[in-house]
């Protein structure tokens, strides 16, 4: 008997949404796949769009990505907004079949509709968009809660139980 370290056959989102993820929009129901196909990222990661390059420039900018810096970067890439919008539409074309996508477009989704739907789908899919553009070294742990960077520095001030007050012998002794 062998044991697997990574079991891709383990419970997947298809178990929770065996018929896909239903989305109501404009009085119709659209069915999105239970899992995001890897190819759905292709439009956003294309060399032509160079979204990764844009975010790289933003991260290394001197002002940390102020509105004026972002505007300046967009002026240096005047085709980026139109290319990004086309890429988003291509992602939705991949997620929905051609017929559903045509029906979806016929409902004339607004930019806020795309934002709300993308945000909602990201939550259902379990994708945190911000984590797609951060390096692995920025986080010391993959769990939902972080461990302290230096256990020695927090040993006295961190309570043992959730909700318990931290021990601070110096401050309690000085009040008497």
Short mmCIF file of N, CA and C in Angstrom, two decimals:
data_model
loop_
_atom_site.label_atom_id
_atom_site.label_comp_id
_atom_site.label_asym_id
_atom_site.label_seq_id
_atom_site.Cartn_x
_atom_site.Cartn_y
_atom_site.Cartn_z
N UNK A 1 0.84 -1.18 0.00
CA UNK A 1 0.00 0.00 0.00
C UNK A 1 0.88 1.25 0.00
N UNK A 2 0.62 2.12 -0.91
CA UNK A 2 1.41 3.34 -0.97
C UNK A 2 0.60 4.52 -0.44
N UNK A 3 1.32 5.50 0.06
CA UNK A 3 0.62 6.70 0.52
C UNK A 3 1.08 7.87 -0.33
N UNK A 4 0.17 8.75 -0.64
CA UNK A 4 0.46 9.88 -1.51
C UNK A 4 0.66 11.13 -0.68
N UNK A 5 1.69 11.88 -1.02
CA UNK A 5 1.93 13.16 -0.37
C UNK A 5 0.92 14.18 -0.91
N UNK A 6 0.72 14.15 -2.21
CA UNK A 6 -0.25 15.03 -2.85
C UNK A 6 -1.25 14.16 -3.58
N UNK A 7 -2.49 14.27 -3.22
CA UNK A 7 -3.54 13.47 -3.82
C UNK A 7 -4.48 14.38 -4.60
N UNK A 8 -4.26 14.46 -5.90
CA UNK A 8 -5.10 15.31 -6.74
C UNK A 8 -6.49 14.74 -6.93
N UNK A 9 -6.71 13.50 -6.50
CA UNK A 9 -8.03 12.90 -6.57
C UNK A 9 -8.84 13.15 -5.30
N UNK A 10 -8.23 13.81 -4.31
CA UNK A 10 -8.93 14.10 -3.06
C UNK A 10 -10.11 15.03 -3.36
N UNK A 11 -10.92 15.25 -2.34
CA UNK A 11 -12.11 16.08 -2.52
C UNK A 11 -11.77 17.39 -3.22
N UNK A 12 -12.49 17.64 -4.26
CA UNK A 12 -12.31 18.87 -5.03
C UNK A 12 -13.60 19.67 -4.98
N UNK A 13 -13.56 20.85 -5.52
CA UNK A 13 -14.71 21.73 -5.51
C UNK A 13 -15.90 21.10 -6.25
N UNK A 14 -15.62 20.15 -7.18
CA UNK A 14 -16.71 19.49 -7.89
C UNK A 14 -17.64 18.75 -6.94
N UNK A 15 -17.12 18.35 -5.78
CA UNK A 15 -17.95 17.66 -4.80
C UNK A 15 -18.98 18.64 -4.24
N UNK A 16 -18.56 19.86 -3.97
CA UNK A 16 -19.47 20.88 -3.45
C UNK A 16 -20.38 21.43 -4.53
N UNK A 17 -19.88 21.53 -5.75
CA UNK A 17 -20.64 22.09 -6.88
C UNK A 17 -20.57 21.12 -8.06
N UNK A 18 -21.21 19.95 -7.94
CA UNK A 18 -21.07 18.93 -8.99
C UNK A 18 -21.57 19.38 -10.36
N UNK A 19 -22.49 20.32 -10.39
CA UNK A 19 -23.02 20.79 -11.66
C UNK A 19 -22.49 22.17 -12.04
N UNK A 20 -21.41 22.61 -11.38
CA UNK A 20 -20.85 23.93 -11.64
C UNK A 20 -21.40 24.94 -10.64
N UNK A 21 -20.93 26.16 -10.76
CA UNK A 21 -21.30 27.23 -9.84
C UNK A 21 -22.35 28.10 -10.52
N UNK A 22 -23.59 28.06 -10.02
CA UNK A 22 -24.64 28.87 -10.65
C UNK A 22 -24.50 30.34 -10.28
N UNK A 23 -24.64 31.19 -11.27
CA UNK A 23 -24.57 32.64 -11.07
C UNK A 23 -25.80 33.25 -11.72
N UNK A 24 -26.55 34.01 -10.95
CA UNK A 24 -27.74 34.68 -11.49
C UNK A 24 -27.33 36.08 -11.92
N UNK A 25 -27.68 36.43 -13.16
CA UNK A 25 -27.37 37.76 -13.67
C UNK A 25 -28.38 38.11 -14.76
N UNK A 26 -29.00 39.26 -14.61
CA UNK A 26 -29.95 39.72 -15.61
C UNK A 26 -31.13 38.79 -15.79
N UNK A 27 -31.54 38.12 -14.71
CA UNK A 27 -32.68 37.23 -14.78
C UNK A 27 -32.36 35.86 -15.35
N UNK A 28 -31.12 35.62 -15.72
CA UNK A 28 -30.72 34.31 -16.24
C UNK A 28 -29.72 33.66 -15.30
N UNK A 29 -29.56 32.36 -15.46
CA UNK A 29 -28.57 31.62 -14.69
C UNK A 29 -27.45 31.19 -15.61
N UNK A 30 -26.22 31.45 -15.16
CA UNK A 30 -25.02 31.04 -15.88
C UNK A 30 -24.28 30.06 -15.00
N UNK A 31 -23.73 29.02 -15.61
CA UNK A 31 -23.02 28.00 -14.85
C UNK A 31 -21.52 28.11 -15.12
N UNK A 32 -20.78 28.44 -14.06
CA UNK A 32 -19.32 28.51 -14.14
C UNK A 32 -18.75 27.18 -13.68
N UNK A 33 -17.58 26.79 -14.19
CA UNK A 33 -17.01 25.50 -13.78
C UNK A 33 -16.70 25.48 -12.28
N UNK A 34 -16.77 24.30 -11.70
CA UNK A 34 -16.52 24.14 -10.27
C UNK A 34 -15.07 24.48 -9.92
N UNK A 35 -14.15 24.24 -10.83
CA UNK A 35 -12.73 24.57 -10.63
C UNK A 35 -12.29 25.47 -11.79
N UNK A 36 -11.39 26.38 -11.51
CA UNK A 36 -10.88 27.26 -12.56
C UNK A 36 -9.91 26.47 -13.43
N UNK A 37 -10.21 26.35 -14.72
CA UNK A 37 -9.24 25.68 -15.59
C UNK A 37 -7.96 26.53 -15.68
N UNK A 38 -6.82 25.88 -15.68
CA UNK A 38 -5.54 26.60 -15.72
C UNK A 38 -5.48 27.53 -16.93
N UNK A 39 -6.05 27.12 -18.04
CA UNK A 39 -6.00 27.95 -19.25
C UNK A 39 -6.72 29.28 -19.07
N UNK A 40 -7.59 29.40 -18.06
CA UNK A 40 -8.31 30.66 -17.84
C UNK A 40 -7.36 31.79 -17.44
N UNK A 41 -6.18 31.46 -16.96
CA UNK A 41 -5.20 32.49 -16.60
C UNK A 41 -4.39 32.98 -17.80
N UNK A 42 -4.40 32.22 -18.88
CA UNK A 42 -3.60 32.57 -20.06
C UNK A 42 -3.81 34.01 -20.54
N UNK A 43 -5.05 34.49 -20.68
CA UNK A 43 -5.21 35.87 -21.15
C UNK A 43 -4.59 36.91 -20.22
N UNK A 44 -4.65 36.67 -18.91
CA UNK A 44 -4.10 37.63 -17.95
C UNK A 44 -2.58 37.56 -17.86
N UNK A 45 -2.02 36.41 -18.19
CA UNK A 45 -0.56 36.24 -18.09
C UNK A 45 0.15 36.35 -19.43
N UNK A 46 -0.55 36.80 -20.45
CA UNK A 46 0.04 36.88 -21.79
C UNK A 46 1.18 37.90 -21.83
N UNK A 47 2.16 37.61 -22.66
CA UNK A 47 3.28 38.54 -22.83
C UNK A 47 2.81 39.86 -23.41
N UNK A 48 1.82 39.81 -24.28
CA UNK A 48 1.31 41.04 -24.90
C UNK A 48 0.70 41.97 -23.86
N UNK A 49 -0.07 41.43 -22.94
CA UNK A 49 -0.68 42.24 -21.88
C UNK A 49 0.39 42.73 -20.91
N UNK A 50 1.34 41.87 -20.56
CA UNK A 50 2.44 42.18 -19.64
C UNK A 50 1.94 42.75 -18.31
N UNK A 51 0.88 42.15 -17.78
CA UNK A 51 0.35 42.57 -16.50
C UNK A 51 1.34 42.33 -15.38
N UNK A 52 2.08 41.25 -15.48
CA UNK A 52 3.09 40.96 -14.46
C UNK A 52 4.17 42.05 -14.48
N UNK A 53 4.57 42.49 -15.66
CA UNK A 53 5.54 43.58 -15.78
C UNK A 53 5.00 44.88 -15.18
N UNK A 54 3.72 45.15 -15.44
CA UNK A 54 3.10 46.35 -14.88
C UNK A 54 3.14 46.32 -13.36
N UNK A 55 2.72 45.18 -12.76
CA UNK A 55 2.74 45.06 -11.30
C UNK A 55 4.17 45.08 -10.76
N UNK A 56 5.10 44.53 -11.51
CA UNK A 56 6.50 44.60 -11.10
C UNK A 56 6.98 46.04 -11.04
N UNK A 57 6.63 46.84 -12.05
CA UNK A 57 6.99 48.27 -12.05
C UNK A 57 6.31 48.99 -10.90
N UNK A 58 5.08 48.62 -10.63
CA UNK A 58 4.33 49.25 -9.55
C UNK A 58 4.98 48.97 -8.19
N UNK A 59 5.38 47.72 -7.99
CA UNK A 59 5.99 47.33 -6.72
C UNK A 59 7.34 48.03 -6.53
N UNK A 60 8.09 48.20 -7.59
CA UNK A 60 9.42 48.81 -7.48
C UNK A 60 9.40 50.32 -7.66
N UNK A 61 8.21 50.91 -7.80
CA UNK A 61 8.13 52.36 -7.98
C UNK A 61 8.60 53.08 -6.73
N UNK A 62 9.09 54.27 -6.90
CA UNK A 62 9.67 55.02 -5.78
C UNK A 62 8.63 55.47 -4.76
N UNK A 63 7.41 55.75 -5.21
CA UNK A 63 6.38 56.25 -4.30
C UNK A 63 5.44 55.19 -3.79
N UNK A 64 5.71 53.92 -4.12
CA UNK A 64 4.87 52.85 -3.63
C UNK A 64 3.54 52.71 -4.34
N UNK A 65 3.43 53.27 -5.53
CA UNK A 65 2.20 53.10 -6.30
C UNK A 65 1.14 54.14 -6.03
N UNK A 66 1.53 55.38 -5.95
CA UNK A 66 0.55 56.44 -5.77
C UNK A 66 -0.31 56.55 -7.02
N UNK A 67 -1.42 57.26 -6.91
CA UNK A 67 -2.32 57.43 -8.05
C UNK A 67 -1.58 58.08 -9.21
N UNK A 68 -0.74 59.06 -8.94
CA UNK A 68 -0.01 59.72 -10.02
C UNK A 68 0.98 58.77 -10.69
N UNK A 69 1.61 57.88 -9.91
CA UNK A 69 2.52 56.89 -10.49
C UNK A 69 1.77 55.89 -11.36
N UNK A 70 0.63 55.44 -10.87
CA UNK A 70 -0.17 54.49 -11.66
C UNK A 70 -0.63 55.15 -12.95
N UNK A 71 -1.07 56.39 -12.87
CA UNK A 71 -1.49 57.13 -14.07
C UNK A 71 -0.34 57.26 -15.05
N UNK A 72 0.84 57.60 -14.54
CA UNK A 72 2.02 57.73 -15.39
C UNK A 72 2.36 56.39 -16.06
N UNK A 73 2.27 55.31 -15.29
CA UNK A 73 2.55 53.98 -15.86
C UNK A 73 1.54 53.62 -16.94
N UNK A 74 0.28 54.01 -16.74
CA UNK A 74 -0.74 53.74 -17.75
C UNK A 74 -0.50 54.56 -19.01
N UNK A 75 -0.02 55.80 -18.85
CA UNK A 75 0.30 56.60 -20.03
C UNK A 75 1.47 56.00 -20.80
N UNK A 76 2.38 55.33 -20.08
CA UNK A 76 3.48 54.64 -20.77
C UNK A 76 3.01 53.36 -21.44
N UNK A 77 1.85 52.87 -21.03
CA UNK A 77 1.24 51.67 -21.63
C UNK A 77 -0.19 52.01 -22.04
N UNK A 78 -0.36 52.86 -23.03
CA UNK A 78 -1.71 53.35 -23.35
C UNK A 78 -2.67 52.25 -23.80
N UNK A 79 -2.17 51.12 -24.26
CA UNK A 79 -3.04 50.04 -24.70
C UNK A 79 -3.46 49.12 -23.55
N UNK A 80 -2.83 49.25 -22.39
CA UNK A 80 -3.08 48.34 -21.27
C UNK A 80 -4.55 48.27 -20.84
N UNK A 81 -5.23 49.39 -20.63
CA UNK A 81 -6.63 49.27 -20.18
C UNK A 81 -7.51 48.48 -21.17
N UNK A 82 -7.37 48.74 -22.45
CA UNK A 82 -8.17 48.03 -23.44
C UNK A 82 -7.75 46.55 -23.50
N UNK A 83 -6.45 46.29 -23.42
CA UNK A 83 -5.96 44.91 -23.44
C UNK A 83 -6.42 44.16 -22.19
N UNK A 84 -6.41 44.83 -21.05
CA UNK A 84 -6.85 44.19 -19.81
C UNK A 84 -8.33 43.84 -19.88
N UNK A 85 -9.14 44.77 -20.37
CA UNK A 85 -10.57 44.50 -20.52
C UNK A 85 -10.80 43.32 -21.46
N UNK A 86 -10.07 43.27 -22.55
CA UNK A 86 -10.18 42.15 -23.50
C UNK A 86 -9.76 40.84 -22.84
N UNK A 87 -8.72 40.90 -22.01
CA UNK A 87 -8.25 39.69 -21.31
C UNK A 87 -9.30 39.19 -20.33
N UNK A 88 -9.94 40.11 -19.61
CA UNK A 88 -10.99 39.72 -18.67
C UNK A 88 -12.13 39.05 -19.43
N UNK A 89 -12.52 39.63 -20.55
CA UNK A 89 -13.58 39.03 -21.35
C UNK A 89 -13.16 37.65 -21.86
N UNK A 90 -11.90 37.48 -22.22
CA UNK A 90 -11.40 36.17 -22.66
C UNK A 90 -11.44 35.15 -21.53
N UNK A 91 -11.14 35.59 -20.31
CA UNK A 91 -11.23 34.70 -19.15
C UNK A 91 -12.67 34.20 -19.00
N UNK A 92 -13.62 35.11 -19.10
CA UNK A 92 -15.03 34.73 -18.98
C UNK A 92 -15.46 33.84 -20.14
N UNK A 93 -14.91 34.07 -21.31
CA UNK A 93 -15.22 33.23 -22.48
C UNK A 93 -14.73 31.79 -22.21
N UNK A 94 -13.58 31.66 -21.55
CA UNK A 94 -13.04 30.33 -21.22
C UNK A 94 -13.88 29.67 -20.13
N UNK A 95 -14.30 30.45 -19.13
CA UNK A 95 -15.07 29.90 -18.02
C UNK A 95 -16.47 29.47 -18.44
N UNK A 96 -17.06 30.23 -19.34
CA UNK A 96 -18.40 29.90 -19.86
C UNK A 96 -18.22 29.34 -21.26
N UNK A 97 -19.09 28.48 -21.71
CA UNK A 97 -19.00 28.04 -23.10
C UNK A 97 -19.42 29.19 -24.01
N UNK A 98 -19.19 29.06 -25.30
CA UNK A 98 -19.47 30.15 -26.24
C UNK A 98 -20.92 30.62 -26.17
N UNK A 99 -21.85 29.67 -26.07
CA UNK A 99 -23.27 30.04 -26.04
C UNK A 99 -23.61 30.83 -24.78
N UNK A 100 -23.16 30.33 -23.62
CA UNK A 100 -23.41 31.05 -22.36
C UNK A 100 -22.73 32.41 -22.37
N UNK A 101 -21.51 32.46 -22.92
CA UNK A 101 -20.78 33.73 -22.96
C UNK A 101 -21.53 34.75 -23.81
N UNK A 102 -22.06 34.33 -24.96
CA UNK A 102 -22.84 35.23 -25.82
C UNK A 102 -24.07 35.73 -25.06
N UNK A 103 -24.74 34.83 -24.34
CA UNK A 103 -25.91 35.22 -23.54
C UNK A 103 -25.51 36.18 -22.42
N UNK A 104 -24.36 35.91 -21.80
CA UNK A 104 -23.85 36.77 -20.73
C UNK A 104 -23.59 38.18 -21.28
N UNK A 105 -22.92 38.28 -22.42
CA UNK A 105 -22.63 39.59 -23.02
C UNK A 105 -23.91 40.31 -23.43
N UNK A 106 -24.92 39.55 -23.83
CA UNK A 106 -26.19 40.16 -24.23
C UNK A 106 -26.86 40.88 -23.05
N UNK A 107 -26.50 40.50 -21.83
CA UNK A 107 -27.03 41.17 -20.63
C UNK A 107 -26.30 42.48 -20.35
N UNK A 108 -25.30 42.78 -21.14
CA UNK A 108 -24.52 44.01 -21.06
C UNK A 108 -23.95 44.26 -19.66
N UNK A 109 -23.06 43.36 -19.22
CA UNK A 109 -22.48 43.54 -17.88
C UNK A 109 -21.66 44.84 -17.80
N UNK A 110 -21.81 45.52 -16.68
CA UNK A 110 -21.06 46.76 -16.45
C UNK A 110 -19.71 46.42 -15.82
N UNK A 111 -18.86 47.41 -15.72
CA UNK A 111 -17.56 47.20 -15.04
C UNK A 111 -17.81 46.77 -13.59
N UNK A 112 -18.71 47.44 -12.85
CA UNK A 112 -18.98 46.95 -11.48
C UNK A 112 -19.52 45.52 -11.45
N UNK A 113 -20.29 45.11 -12.48
CA UNK A 113 -20.76 43.72 -12.54
C UNK A 113 -19.57 42.77 -12.64
N UNK A 114 -18.61 43.10 -13.52
CA UNK A 114 -17.42 42.26 -13.67
C UNK A 114 -16.64 42.21 -12.36
N UNK A 115 -16.51 43.36 -11.70
CA UNK A 115 -15.75 43.40 -10.44
C UNK A 115 -16.45 42.55 -9.38
N UNK A 116 -17.77 42.74 -9.21
CA UNK A 116 -18.51 41.96 -8.20
C UNK A 116 -18.45 40.47 -8.50
N UNK A 117 -18.65 40.11 -9.77
CA UNK A 117 -18.65 38.70 -10.14
C UNK A 117 -17.26 38.09 -9.96
N UNK A 118 -16.23 38.80 -10.38
CA UNK A 118 -14.87 38.30 -10.25
C UNK A 118 -14.51 38.12 -8.77
N UNK A 119 -14.86 39.11 -7.95
CA UNK A 119 -14.58 39.02 -6.52
C UNK A 119 -15.33 37.85 -5.89
N UNK A 120 -16.59 37.70 -6.24
CA UNK A 120 -17.40 36.60 -5.69
C UNK A 120 -16.88 35.25 -6.14
N UNK A 121 -16.55 35.12 -7.42
CA UNK A 121 -16.01 33.85 -7.91
C UNK A 121 -14.66 33.53 -7.26
N UNK A 122 -13.84 34.55 -7.06
CA UNK A 122 -12.54 34.32 -6.41
C UNK A 122 -12.74 33.75 -5.01
N UNK A 123 -13.75 34.22 -4.30
CA UNK A 123 -14.03 33.69 -2.96
C UNK A 123 -14.49 32.23 -3.04
N UNK A 124 -15.39 31.95 -3.98
CA UNK A 124 -15.89 30.57 -4.11
C UNK A 124 -14.75 29.64 -4.55
N UNK A 125 -13.92 30.12 -5.48
CA UNK A 125 -12.81 29.31 -5.98
C UNK A 125 -11.68 29.20 -4.96
N UNK A 126 -11.69 30.07 -3.94
CA UNK A 126 -10.64 30.02 -2.93
C UNK A 126 -9.35 30.65 -3.41
N UNK A 127 -9.47 31.63 -4.29
CA UNK A 127 -8.30 32.32 -4.84
C UNK A 127 -8.23 33.71 -4.24
N UNK A 128 -7.08 34.06 -3.70
CA UNK A 128 -6.87 35.42 -3.22
C UNK A 128 -6.01 36.12 -4.25
N UNK A 129 -6.63 37.08 -4.95
CA UNK A 129 -5.96 37.72 -6.07
C UNK A 129 -4.65 38.38 -5.66
N UNK A 130 -4.60 38.97 -4.47
CA UNK A 130 -3.37 39.61 -4.02
C UNK A 130 -2.22 38.64 -3.88
N UNK A 131 -2.52 37.39 -3.51
CA UNK A 131 -1.46 36.40 -3.32
C UNK A 131 -0.86 35.93 -4.64
N UNK A 132 -1.58 36.16 -5.75
CA UNK A 132 -1.04 35.77 -7.05
C UNK A 132 0.19 36.59 -7.42
N UNK A 133 0.30 37.81 -6.87
CA UNK A 133 1.37 38.70 -7.25
C UNK A 133 2.38 38.93 -6.13
N UNK A 134 2.35 38.12 -5.06
CA UNK A 134 3.33 38.25 -4.00
C UNK A 134 4.31 37.09 -4.08
N UNK A 135 5.51 37.34 -3.62
CA UNK A 135 6.52 36.30 -3.67
C UNK A 135 6.31 35.33 -2.51
N UNK A 136 6.79 34.09 -2.68
CA UNK A 136 6.66 33.09 -1.63
C UNK A 136 7.43 33.47 -0.38
N UNK A 137 8.49 34.27 -0.52
CA UNK A 137 9.31 34.62 0.62
C UNK A 137 8.67 35.68 1.50
N UNK A 138 7.55 36.28 1.06
CA UNK A 138 6.94 37.33 1.85
C UNK A 138 6.17 36.79 3.04
N UNK A 139 5.91 35.51 3.07
CA UNK A 139 5.17 34.92 4.18
C UNK A 139 5.97 33.77 4.76
N UNK A 140 6.02 33.74 6.07
CA UNK A 140 6.79 32.71 6.72
C UNK A 140 6.04 31.41 6.89
N UNK A 141 4.73 31.42 6.66
CA UNK A 141 3.95 30.22 6.88
C UNK A 141 2.80 30.16 5.88
N UNK A 142 2.37 28.97 5.56
CA UNK A 142 1.28 28.81 4.61
C UNK A 142 -0.06 28.65 5.32
N UNK A 143 -0.05 28.65 6.65
CA UNK A 143 -1.30 28.46 7.38
C UNK A 143 -2.04 29.78 7.49
N UNK A 144 -3.29 29.70 7.99
CA UNK A 144 -4.09 30.89 8.12
C UNK A 144 -3.61 31.80 9.24
N UNK A 145 -2.95 31.25 10.23
CA UNK A 145 -2.40 32.06 11.31
C UNK A 145 -0.89 32.00 11.23
N UNK A 146 -0.26 33.09 11.57
CA UNK A 146 1.19 33.16 11.47
C UNK A 146 1.85 32.87 12.80
N UNK A 147 3.03 32.32 12.72
CA UNK A 147 3.83 32.12 13.92
C UNK A 147 4.67 33.37 14.12
N UNK A 148 5.03 33.69 15.35
CA UNK A 148 5.87 34.86 15.57
C UNK A 148 7.24 34.65 14.92
N UNK A 149 7.81 35.77 14.46
CA UNK A 149 9.12 35.71 13.82
C UNK A 149 10.18 35.25 14.81
N UNK A 150 10.10 35.76 16.02
CA UNK A 150 11.05 35.38 17.05
C UNK A 150 10.28 34.96 18.30
N UNK A 151 10.24 33.66 18.58
CA UNK A 151 9.47 33.19 19.73
C UNK A 151 9.94 33.80 21.04
N UNK A 152 11.23 34.07 21.17
CA UNK A 152 11.76 34.62 22.41
C UNK A 152 11.22 36.02 22.69
N UNK A 153 10.99 36.81 21.64
CA UNK A 153 10.56 38.19 21.84
C UNK A 153 9.11 38.30 22.25
N UNK A 154 8.30 37.25 22.02
CA UNK A 154 6.87 37.33 22.34
C UNK A 154 6.45 36.35 23.42
N UNK A 155 7.38 35.60 23.97
CA UNK A 155 7.02 34.56 24.93
C UNK A 155 6.31 35.11 26.16
N UNK A 156 6.71 36.26 26.66
CA UNK A 156 6.12 36.81 27.87
C UNK A 156 4.85 37.57 27.54
N UNK A 157 4.81 38.28 26.42
CA UNK A 157 3.68 39.16 26.13
C UNK A 157 2.52 38.47 25.43
N UNK A 158 2.71 37.30 24.87
CA UNK A 158 1.64 36.61 24.16
C UNK A 158 0.87 35.73 25.13
N UNK A 159 -0.46 35.93 25.24
CA UNK A 159 -1.23 35.09 26.17
C UNK A 159 -1.30 33.66 25.67
N UNK A 160 -1.38 32.71 26.61
CA UNK A 160 -1.44 31.30 26.25
C UNK A 160 -2.79 30.94 25.65
N UNK A 161 -3.85 31.60 26.08
CA UNK A 161 -5.19 31.31 25.59
C UNK A 161 -5.73 32.51 24.83
N UNK A 162 -6.60 32.23 23.87
CA UNK A 162 -7.25 33.29 23.13
C UNK A 162 -8.12 34.10 24.08
N UNK A 163 -7.98 35.41 24.05
CA UNK A 163 -8.78 36.28 24.90
C UNK A 163 -8.17 36.53 26.26
N UNK A 164 -7.11 35.81 26.60
CA UNK A 164 -6.47 36.02 27.89
C UNK A 164 -5.60 37.27 27.84
N UNK A 165 -5.46 37.92 28.96
CA UNK A 165 -4.63 39.12 29.02
C UNK A 165 -3.16 38.71 29.07
N UNK A 166 -2.29 39.44 28.37
CA UNK A 166 -0.87 39.11 28.41
C UNK A 166 -0.28 39.38 29.79
N UNK A 167 0.67 38.54 30.14
CA UNK A 167 1.34 38.74 31.43
C UNK A 167 2.38 39.83 31.28
N UNK A 168 2.41 40.74 32.21
CA UNK A 168 3.40 41.80 32.20
C UNK A 168 3.75 42.12 33.65
N UNK A 169 4.71 41.37 34.24
CA UNK A 169 5.02 41.53 35.65
C UNK A 169 5.52 42.93 35.98
N UNK A 170 6.24 43.56 35.08
CA UNK A 170 6.80 44.88 35.35
C UNK A 170 5.70 45.92 35.54
N UNK A 171 4.66 45.90 34.69
CA UNK A 171 3.63 46.92 34.76
C UNK A 171 2.69 46.70 35.93
N UNK A 172 2.41 45.46 36.30
CA UNK A 172 1.49 45.22 37.42
C UNK A 172 2.17 45.49 38.76
N UNK A 173 3.46 45.27 38.85
CA UNK A 173 4.18 45.49 40.11
C UNK A 173 4.39 46.97 40.37
N UNK A 174 4.47 47.78 39.34
CA UNK A 174 4.78 49.19 39.53
C UNK A 174 3.57 50.00 39.97
N UNK A 175 2.33 49.47 39.82
CA UNK A 175 1.13 50.22 40.17
C UNK A 175 0.81 50.22 41.65
N UNK A 176 1.47 49.41 42.48
CA UNK A 176 1.11 49.31 43.89
C UNK A 176 1.77 50.30 44.75
#
